[in-house]
Amino acid sequence: LEIRSGEFFLLLGPTGAGKSLLLETILGIRPPDRGSIVLEGKDITHFPPEDRHIAYVPQDLALFPHLSARENILFGAKVRKLDGAKVMKRLNYLTEHLELGHIMTRPDIATLSGGEKQRVAFARALITKPKVLFLDEPFSALDAYIKRRVQFQLKRLQKAVNLTVFHVTHDQEEAFLMAEHMAIMINGRIEQRGTPDECYNVPANERVANFLLMQNIFNSEVIAADSETRVLKCKVGSVVFDVQSIRPMKVGEPLKLGIRPEEIVIIAPDKPLKPSFQQNLFRVTVESLFNLGSREMVHLIFQDDEGLSVDATFSYKITKSVKVREGDVVSIHLRPQSFCILPSE
């Protein structure tokens, strides 16, 4: 696992995947069974945690309740006996960028909100100018509105100071919002590494696809293949999909197909159909709808094969304009390019 200097790297995985164990090993809290930890070309595998020039914000923040916000922030610099003038300059910078000026004179942190405590913890971690900032589920205790605000503040600060961040979370929305590069860990193993877009749209395998809620995954077989366009005809039950492939495949070859719920298009009955929509056009029955706020999750059953179904997400506006109701029969379109061909394992 390699992280570039100045990037916001995120380790994403379900609870119990081993993310925190890996983090604690890098921090020096746990010894590694094998391998090495290298920072800026120097092997720090056997360095004590305090000599690794890194900072850590744990899930519970670990602030000192009897100290003020200012004293909490300056604690690490005081222990390390850093240059006072430089520390004060750094303190002023962090106070401004994390919007902490209004709480610096309070006698302790008892009256601080969750978001304010979070920002104090970030400032305390950054006051010593660490080479890497490590975060373990840092936003899990915050309300949604406060969480989003603090996330944006941290992201802006990270870019402003070119900070290297190693962030651990199980929260997928948080991961895709914050990360420049990410790794997916499942059952103690790194399953995929790449940009958020790569991991989301081209999952490395079915485990990653399931974790990232692809939802619609089918066992299929190639029944026809165009060698020039690389458009495959893939049979799933009684239904045949046109699928755009990035590599040539042979007739009879088994494969797994995946398509995300948001890639499924519902066809308005009163509007002319685009020529491109004639491909992969299916009639389906609406079995159920689930309100997700601005969107609705719709479970659809193919009329050509009642054993085959898909989950689709449509904006609330679309479901109301098309007047989608349980029991209705509607038309949907699945773009050939929207399918993901998952590797056989």
CSV table of C-alpha atoms in Angstrom, one decimal:
chain,number,residue,atom,x,y,z
A,1,LEU,CA,0.0,0.0,0.0
A,2,GLU,CA,1.6,3.3,-1.1
A,3,ILE,CA,0.3,6.8,-0.4
A,4,ARG,CA,1.6,9.8,-2.2
A,5,SER,CA,2.8,12.9,-0.4
A,6,GLY,CA,0.1,15.6,-0.1
A,7,GLU,CA,-2.9,13.4,-1.0
A,8,PHE,CA,-6.0,12.6,0.9
A,9,PHE,CA,-6.0,8.8,1.1
A,10,LEU,CA,-8.9,6.9,2.5
A,11,LEU,CA,-9.2,3.3,3.7
A,12,LEU,CA,-12.8,2.2,3.3
A,13,GLY,CA,-14.3,-1.1,4.5
A,14,PRO,CA,-17.1,-2.6,6.6
A,15,THR,CA,-16.9,-2.7,10.4
A,16,GLY,CA,-14.6,-5.5,11.5
A,17,ALA,CA,-12.6,-5.6,8.2
A,18,GLY,CA,-9.3,-4.8,10.0
A,19,LYS,CA,-9.0,-1.1,9.1
A,20,SER,CA,-8.2,0.1,12.7
A,21,LEU,CA,-5.7,-2.8,13.2
A,22,LEU,CA,-3.8,-1.7,10.1
A,23,LEU,CA,-3.9,1.9,11.3
A,24,GLU,CA,-2.6,1.0,14.7
A,25,THR,CA,0.2,-1.0,13.1
A,26,ILE,CA,1.3,2.0,11.0
A,27,LEU,CA,1.1,4.3,14.1
A,28,GLY,CA,3.4,1.9,16.0
A,29,ILE,CA,0.7,0.9,18.6
A,30,ARG,CA,0.9,-2.7,17.4
A,31,PRO,CA,4.0,-4.5,15.9
A,32,PRO,CA,3.6,-5.9,12.4
A,33,ASP,CA,3.8,-9.6,11.8
A,34,ARG,CA,5.7,-8.9,8.6
A,35,GLY,CA,6.5,-6.2,6.1
A,36,SER,CA,7.8,-2.7,6.7
A,37,ILE,CA,6.5,0.9,7.1
A,38,VAL,CA,8.4,3.5,5.2
A,39,LEU,CA,7.9,7.3,5.5
A,40,GLU,CA,9.7,9.6,3.0
A,41,GLY,CA,12.2,6.9,2.2
A,42,LYS,CA,13.0,6.0,5.9
A,43,ASP,CA,12.1,2.7,7.4
A,44,ILE,CA,10.2,3.6,10.6
A,45,THR,CA,8.8,0.1,11.3
A,46,HIS,CA,10.6,-0.2,14.7
A,47,PHE,CA,10.4,3.5,15.6
A,48,PRO,CA,8.4,4.3,18.8
A,49,PRO,CA,5.2,6.2,18.0
A,50,GLU,CA,6.4,9.5,19.3
A,51,ASP,CA,9.4,9.5,16.9
A,52,ARG,CA,7.4,8.8,13.7
A,53,HIS,CA,6.5,12.5,13.0
A,54,ILE,CA,2.9,11.7,12.4
A,55,ALA,CA,-0.3,12.7,14.1
A,56,TYR,CA,-3.5,10.8,15.1
A,57,VAL,CA,-7.1,11.8,15.7
A,58,PRO,CA,-8.9,8.8,17.3
A,59,GLN,CA,-12.7,8.3,17.1
A,60,ASP,CA,-13.2,9.6,20.6
A,61,LEU,CA,-10.9,12.6,20.0
A,62,ALA,CA,-9.1,12.0,23.3
A,63,LEU,CA,-9.2,15.7,24.3
A,64,PHE,CA,-8.3,16.7,27.9
A,65,PRO,CA,-11.5,17.8,29.6
A,66,HIS,CA,-9.8,20.0,32.2
A,67,LEU,CA,-7.9,22.0,29.7
A,68,SER,CA,-9.1,24.9,27.5
A,69,ALA,CA,-9.3,24.6,23.7
A,70,ARG,CA,-6.1,26.6,23.5
A,71,GLU,CA,-4.2,24.4,26.0
A,72,ASN,CA,-5.5,21.2,24.3
A,73,ILE,CA,-4.2,22.5,20.9
A,74,LEU,CA,-0.8,23.5,22.3
A,75,PHE,CA,-0.3,20.3,24.3
A,76,GLY,CA,1.8,18.4,21.8
A,77,ALA,CA,4.0,21.4,20.9
A,78,LYS,CA,4.6,22.0,24.6
A,79,VAL,CA,5.7,18.4,25.2
A,80,ARG,CA,8.0,18.5,22.2
A,81,LYS,CA,9.4,21.9,23.3
A,82,LEU,CA,8.9,23.4,19.8
A,83,ASP,CA,9.9,26.9,19.0
A,84,GLY,CA,7.4,29.2,20.6
A,85,ALA,CA,7.2,31.9,17.9
A,86,LYS,CA,6.6,29.3,15.2
A,87,VAL,CA,4.0,27.5,17.3
A,88,MET,CA,2.1,30.7,17.9
A,89,LYS,CA,2.2,31.5,14.1
A,90,ARG,CA,0.9,28.0,13.4
A,91,LEU,CA,-1.8,28.3,16.1
A,92,ASN,CA,-3.1,31.6,14.6
A,93,TYR,CA,-3.2,29.9,11.2
A,94,LEU,CA,-5.1,26.9,12.4
A,95,THR,CA,-7.5,28.9,14.5
A,96,GLU,CA,-8.4,31.0,11.5
A,97,HIS,CA,-8.8,28.2,9.0
A,98,LEU,CA,-10.7,26.0,11.4
A,99,GLU,CA,-12.9,28.9,12.7
A,100,LEU,CA,-11.9,28.4,16.4
A,101,GLY,CA,-11.2,32.0,17.4
A,102,HIS,CA,-14.5,32.4,19.3
A,103,ILE,CA,-13.8,29.5,21.7
A,104,MET,CA,-10.1,30.1,22.5
A,105,THR,CA,-10.8,32.0,25.7
A,106,ARG,CA,-13.1,29.5,27.3
A,107,PRO,CA,-11.7,27.9,30.5
A,108,ASP,CA,-12.3,24.3,29.4
A,109,ILE,CA,-14.0,22.3,26.6
A,110,ALA,CA,-17.1,21.3,28.5
A,111,THR,CA,-19.3,23.9,26.7
A,112,LEU,CA,-18.0,23.1,23.2
A,113,SER,CA,-20.2,21.5,20.6
A,114,GLY,CA,-19.3,18.2,18.9
A,115,GLY,CA,-18.2,20.1,15.8
A,116,GLU,CA,-16.0,22.5,17.9
A,117,LYS,CA,-14.4,19.6,19.8
A,118,GLN,CA,-13.7,17.9,16.4
A,119,ARG,CA,-11.9,21.0,15.1
A,120,VAL,CA,-9.9,21.4,18.3
A,121,ALA,CA,-8.7,17.8,17.9
A,122,PHE,CA,-7.7,18.5,14.3
A,123,ALA,CA,-5.8,21.7,15.4
A,124,ARG,CA,-4.0,19.8,18.2
A,125,ALA,CA,-2.9,17.1,15.7
A,126,LEU,CA,-1.7,19.6,13.2
A,127,ILE,CA,0.1,22.1,15.5
A,128,THR,CA,3.3,20.0,15.4
A,129,LYS,CA,3.3,20.0,11.6
A,130,PRO,CA,3.2,16.2,11.2
A,131,LYS,CA,4.2,14.5,8.0
A,132,VAL,CA,1.0,12.5,7.9
A,133,LEU,CA,-2.3,13.0,9.7
A,134,PHE,CA,-4.1,9.7,10.6
A,135,LEU,CA,-7.9,9.8,11.2
A,136,ASP,CA,-9.9,6.9,12.6
A,137,GLU,CA,-13.7,7.3,12.0
A,138,PRO,CA,-13.3,11.0,13.0
A,139,PHE,CA,-16.9,12.2,12.1
A,140,SER,CA,-19.0,9.3,13.4
A,141,ALA,CA,-20.3,11.2,16.4
A,142,LEU,CA,-21.4,14.3,14.6
A,143,ASP,CA,-24.9,15.2,13.3
A,144,ALA,CA,-25.2,15.2,9.5
A,145,TYR,CA,-25.2,19.0,9.1
A,146,ILE,CA,-22.2,19.6,11.4
A,147,LYS,CA,-20.4,16.6,9.9
A,148,ARG,CA,-20.6,18.0,6.4
A,149,ARG,CA,-19.4,21.4,7.5
A,150,VAL,CA,-16.4,20.0,9.4
A,151,GLN,CA,-15.5,17.7,6.4
A,152,PHE,CA,-15.4,20.7,4.1
A,153,GLN,CA,-13.2,22.7,6.5
A,154,LEU,CA,-10.8,19.8,6.8
A,155,LYS,CA,-10.7,19.2,3.1
A,156,ARG,CA,-9.9,22.9,2.4
A,157,LEU,CA,-7.2,23.0,5.1
A,158,GLN,CA,-5.6,19.8,3.7
A,159,LYS,CA,-5.4,21.3,0.2
A,160,ALA,CA,-4.1,24.7,1.6
A,161,VAL,CA,-1.2,23.2,3.5
A,162,ASN,CA,-0.6,20.2,1.1
A,163,LEU,CA,-1.2,17.8,4.0
A,164,THR,CA,-0.9,14.0,3.6
A,165,VAL,CA,-4.0,12.4,5.2
A,166,PHE,CA,-4.7,8.7,5.9
A,167,HIS,CA,-8.4,8.5,6.8
A,168,VAL,CA,-10.2,5.3,7.9
A,169,THR,CA,-14.0,4.9,7.7
A,170,HIS,CA,-16.9,2.6,7.0
A,171,ASP,CA,-19.0,5.5,5.7
A,172,GLN,CA,-19.2,5.3,1.9
A,173,GLU,CA,-20.7,8.8,1.4
A,174,GLU,CA,-17.9,10.2,3.5
A,175,ALA,CA,-15.3,8.2,1.6
A,176,PHE,CA,-16.4,9.4,-1.8
A,177,LEU,CA,-16.7,13.0,-0.6
A,178,MET,CA,-13.2,13.2,1.0
A,179,ALA,CA,-10.8,10.9,-0.9
A,180,GLU,CA,-8.5,11.5,-3.8
A,181,HIS,CA,-7.4,7.9,-3.7
A,182,MET,CA,-8.8,5.1,-1.7
A,183,ALA,CA,-8.4,1.4,-0.9
A,184,ILE,CA,-11.3,-1.0,-0.2
A,185,MET,CA,-10.6,-3.5,2.7
A,186,ILE,CA,-12.8,-6.5,3.2
A,187,ASN,CA,-12.0,-9.3,5.7
A,188,GLY,CA,-8.5,-8.1,6.4
A,189,ARG,CA,-7.5,-7.9,2.7
A,190,ILE,CA,-7.1,-4.9,0.4
A,191,GLU,CA,-9.5,-5.8,-2.5
A,192,GLN,CA,-9.1,-2.7,-4.6
A,193,ARG,CA,-7.0,0.5,-4.8
A,194,GLY,CA,-7.7,3.5,-7.1
A,195,THR,CA,-9.6,6.7,-7.4
A,196,PRO,CA,-13.1,7.0,-6.0
A,197,ASP,CA,-14.5,6.9,-9.5
A,198,GLU,CA,-12.6,3.8,-10.4
A,199,CYS,CA,-13.6,1.9,-7.3
A,200,TYR,CA,-17.3,2.9,-7.7
A,201,ASN,CA,-17.7,2.4,-11.4
A,202,VAL,CA,-15.3,-0.5,-12.0
A,203,PRO,CA,-15.3,-2.7,-8.9
A,204,ALA,CA,-12.4,-5.2,-8.8
A,205,ASN,CA,-14.7,-8.1,-7.9
A,206,GLU,CA,-18.1,-9.1,-6.7
A,207,ARG,CA,-17.1,-8.5,-3.0
A,208,VAL,CA,-16.3,-4.9,-3.7
A,209,ALA,CA,-19.4,-4.5,-5.9
A,210,ASN,CA,-21.6,-5.8,-3.1
A,211,PHE,CA,-20.0,-3.6,-0.5
A,212,LEU,CA,-20.4,-0.5,-2.7
A,213,LEU,CA,-24.1,-1.4,-3.2
A,214,MET,CA,-24.2,-2.3,-6.8
A,215,GLN,CA,-27.2,-4.4,-5.9
A,216,ASN,CA,-28.0,-5.7,-9.4
A,217,ILE,CA,-25.5,-8.6,-10.0
A,218,PHE,CA,-26.4,-11.5,-12.4
A,219,ASN,CA,-24.9,-14.7,-13.5
A,220,SER,CA,-24.9,-14.6,-17.3
A,221,GLU,CA,-23.6,-16.2,-20.4
A,222,VAL,CA,-22.4,-14.7,-23.7
A,223,ILE,CA,-24.7,-16.0,-26.5
A,224,ALA,CA,-23.4,-13.6,-29.2
A,225,ALA,CA,-20.4,-11.3,-29.6
A,226,ASP,CA,-19.6,-8.6,-32.2
A,227,SER,CA,-15.8,-8.6,-32.5
A,228,GLU,CA,-15.7,-5.1,-34.0
A,229,THR,CA,-18.0,-3.2,-31.6
A,230,ARG,CA,-17.4,-5.6,-28.7
A,231,VAL,CA,-21.1,-5.5,-27.9
A,232,LEU,CA,-22.1,-8.8,-26.3
A,233,LYS,CA,-25.5,-10.4,-26.1
A,234,CYS,CA,-25.7,-11.8,-22.6
A,235,LYS,CA,-28.5,-14.0,-21.4
A,236,VAL,CA,-29.8,-13.8,-17.8
A,237,GLY,CA,-32.7,-16.2,-17.4
A,238,SER,CA,-35.0,-15.5,-20.3
A,239,VAL,CA,-33.8,-12.0,-20.7
A,240,VAL,CA,-31.0,-10.9,-23.2
A,241,PHE,CA,-29.0,-7.8,-22.5
A,242,ASP,CA,-26.7,-5.9,-24.9
A,243,VAL,CA,-23.5,-5.2,-23.0
A,244,GLN,CA,-20.6,-3.1,-24.1
A,245,SER,CA,-17.4,-5.0,-23.3
A,246,ILE,CA,-13.9,-3.5,-23.1
A,247,ARG,CA,-12.3,-6.8,-24.1
A,248,PRO,CA,-13.2,-9.5,-26.6
A,249,MET,CA,-15.2,-12.4,-25.1
A,250,LYS,CA,-16.2,-15.7,-26.6
A,251,VAL,CA,-19.7,-17.2,-27.1
A,252,GLY,CA,-20.5,-19.5,-24.3
A,253,GLU,CA,-18.2,-17.7,-21.9
A,254,PRO,CA,-19.8,-17.4,-18.4
A,255,LEU,CA,-19.7,-14.0,-16.7
A,256,LYS,CA,-21.2,-11.9,-13.9
A,257,LEU,CA,-22.9,-8.7,-14.9
A,258,GLY,CA,-23.5,-5.7,-12.6
A,259,ILE,CA,-25.5,-2.5,-13.1
A,260,ARG,CA,-26.0,0.2,-10.5
A,261,PRO,CA,-29.6,1.2,-9.6
A,262,GLU,CA,-29.0,4.8,-10.7
A,263,GLU,CA,-28.0,3.7,-14.2
A,264,ILE,CA,-31.5,2.4,-15.0
A,265,VAL,CA,-33.6,4.8,-16.9
A,266,ILE,CA,-37.4,4.9,-16.7
A,267,ILE,CA,-39.2,5.8,-20.0
A,268,ALA,CA,-42.0,8.4,-19.9
A,269,PRO,CA,-44.9,7.0,-21.9
A,270,ASP,CA,-45.9,10.3,-23.4
A,271,LYS,CA,-42.5,11.3,-24.8
A,272,PRO,CA,-40.9,10.2,-28.1
A,273,LEU,CA,-38.3,7.4,-27.6
A,274,LYS,CA,-34.7,8.2,-28.6
A,275,PRO,CA,-33.3,5.7,-31.2
A,276,SER,CA,-30.5,4.7,-28.7
A,277,PHE,CA,-33.2,3.7,-26.2
A,278,GLN,CA,-34.5,1.0,-28.5
A,279,GLN,CA,-31.6,-1.2,-27.3
A,280,ASN,CA,-32.1,-2.9,-23.9
A,281,LEU,CA,-35.7,-1.7,-23.6
A,282,PHE,CA,-37.8,-3.8,-21.3
A,283,ARG,CA,-41.3,-3.9,-19.8
A,284,VAL,CA,-41.3,-4.3,-16.0
A,285,THR,CA,-43.8,-4.4,-13.2
A,286,VAL,CA,-43.3,-2.1,-10.2
A,287,GLU,CA,-43.4,-4.4,-7.2
A,288,SER,CA,-42.5,-1.8,-4.5
A,289,LEU,CA,-41.2,1.7,-3.9
A,290,PHE,CA,-39.1,3.0,-1.0
A,291,ASN,CA,-38.8,6.7,-0.3
A,292,LEU,CA,-35.1,7.8,0.2
A,293,GLY,CA,-35.9,11.5,0.5
A,294,SER,CA,-34.9,13.2,-2.8
A,295,ARG,CA,-34.9,9.7,-4.5
A,296,GLU,CA,-37.0,6.6,-4.6
A,297,MET,CA,-35.8,3.0,-4.7
A,298,VAL,CA,-38.0,1.0,-7.0
A,299,HIS,CA,-38.0,-2.8,-7.1
A,300,LEU,CA,-38.9,-4.0,-10.7
A,301,ILE,CA,-39.8,-7.4,-12.1
A,302,PHE,CA,-39.2,-8.2,-15.7
A,303,GLN,CA,-42.3,-9.2,-17.6
A,304,ASP,CA,-40.3,-11.6,-19.8
A,305,ASP,CA,-39.0,-13.4,-16.8
A,306,GLU,CA,-40.8,-13.1,-13.5
A,307,GLY,CA,-37.8,-14.7,-11.7
A,308,LEU,CA,-35.6,-11.7,-12.7
A,309,SER,CA,-35.7,-8.3,-11.0
A,310,VAL,CA,-33.7,-5.2,-10.6
A,311,ASP,CA,-33.5,-2.3,-8.1
A,312,ALA,CA,-33.5,1.2,-9.6
A,313,THR,CA,-33.2,4.6,-8.1
A,314,PHE,CA,-35.1,7.5,-9.6
A,315,SER,CA,-35.4,11.1,-8.5
A,316,TYR,CA,-38.6,11.9,-6.7
A,317,LYS,CA,-39.4,14.3,-9.5
A,318,ILE,CA,-39.2,11.6,-12.1
A,319,THR,CA,-41.3,9.1,-10.2
A,320,LYS,CA,-44.0,11.7,-9.7
A,321,SER,CA,-43.9,13.0,-13.3
A,322,VAL,CA,-44.1,9.5,-14.8
A,323,LYS,CA,-46.6,8.6,-12.0
A,324,VAL,CA,-45.0,5.4,-10.9
A,325,ARG,CA,-47.1,3.3,-8.5
A,326,GLU,CA,-46.9,-0.2,-7.2
A,327,GLY,CA,-48.4,-2.7,-9.6
A,328,ASP,CA,-47.8,-0.4,-12.7
A,329,VAL,CA,-46.2,-1.8,-15.8
A,330,VAL,CA,-43.5,0.6,-17.1
A,331,SER,CA,-40.7,0.6,-19.6
A,332,ILE,CA,-37.0,0.9,-18.6
A,333,HIS,CA,-33.8,1.3,-20.5
A,334,LEU,CA,-30.4,-0.1,-19.6
A,335,ARG,CA,-27.5,1.4,-21.5
A,336,PRO,CA,-25.0,-1.2,-22.8
A,337,GLN,CA,-22.2,1.0,-21.5
A,338,SER,CA,-23.7,1.0,-18.0
A,339,PHE,CA,-23.1,-2.7,-17.3
A,340,CYS,CA,-20.0,-3.7,-15.4
A,341,ILE,CA,-18.5,-7.1,-16.2
A,342,LEU,CA,-17.1,-8.5,-13.0
A,343,PRO,CA,-14.2,-11.0,-13.1
A,344,SER,CA,-14.9,-14.6,-12.5
A,345,GLU,CA,-13.4,-16.0,-9.3
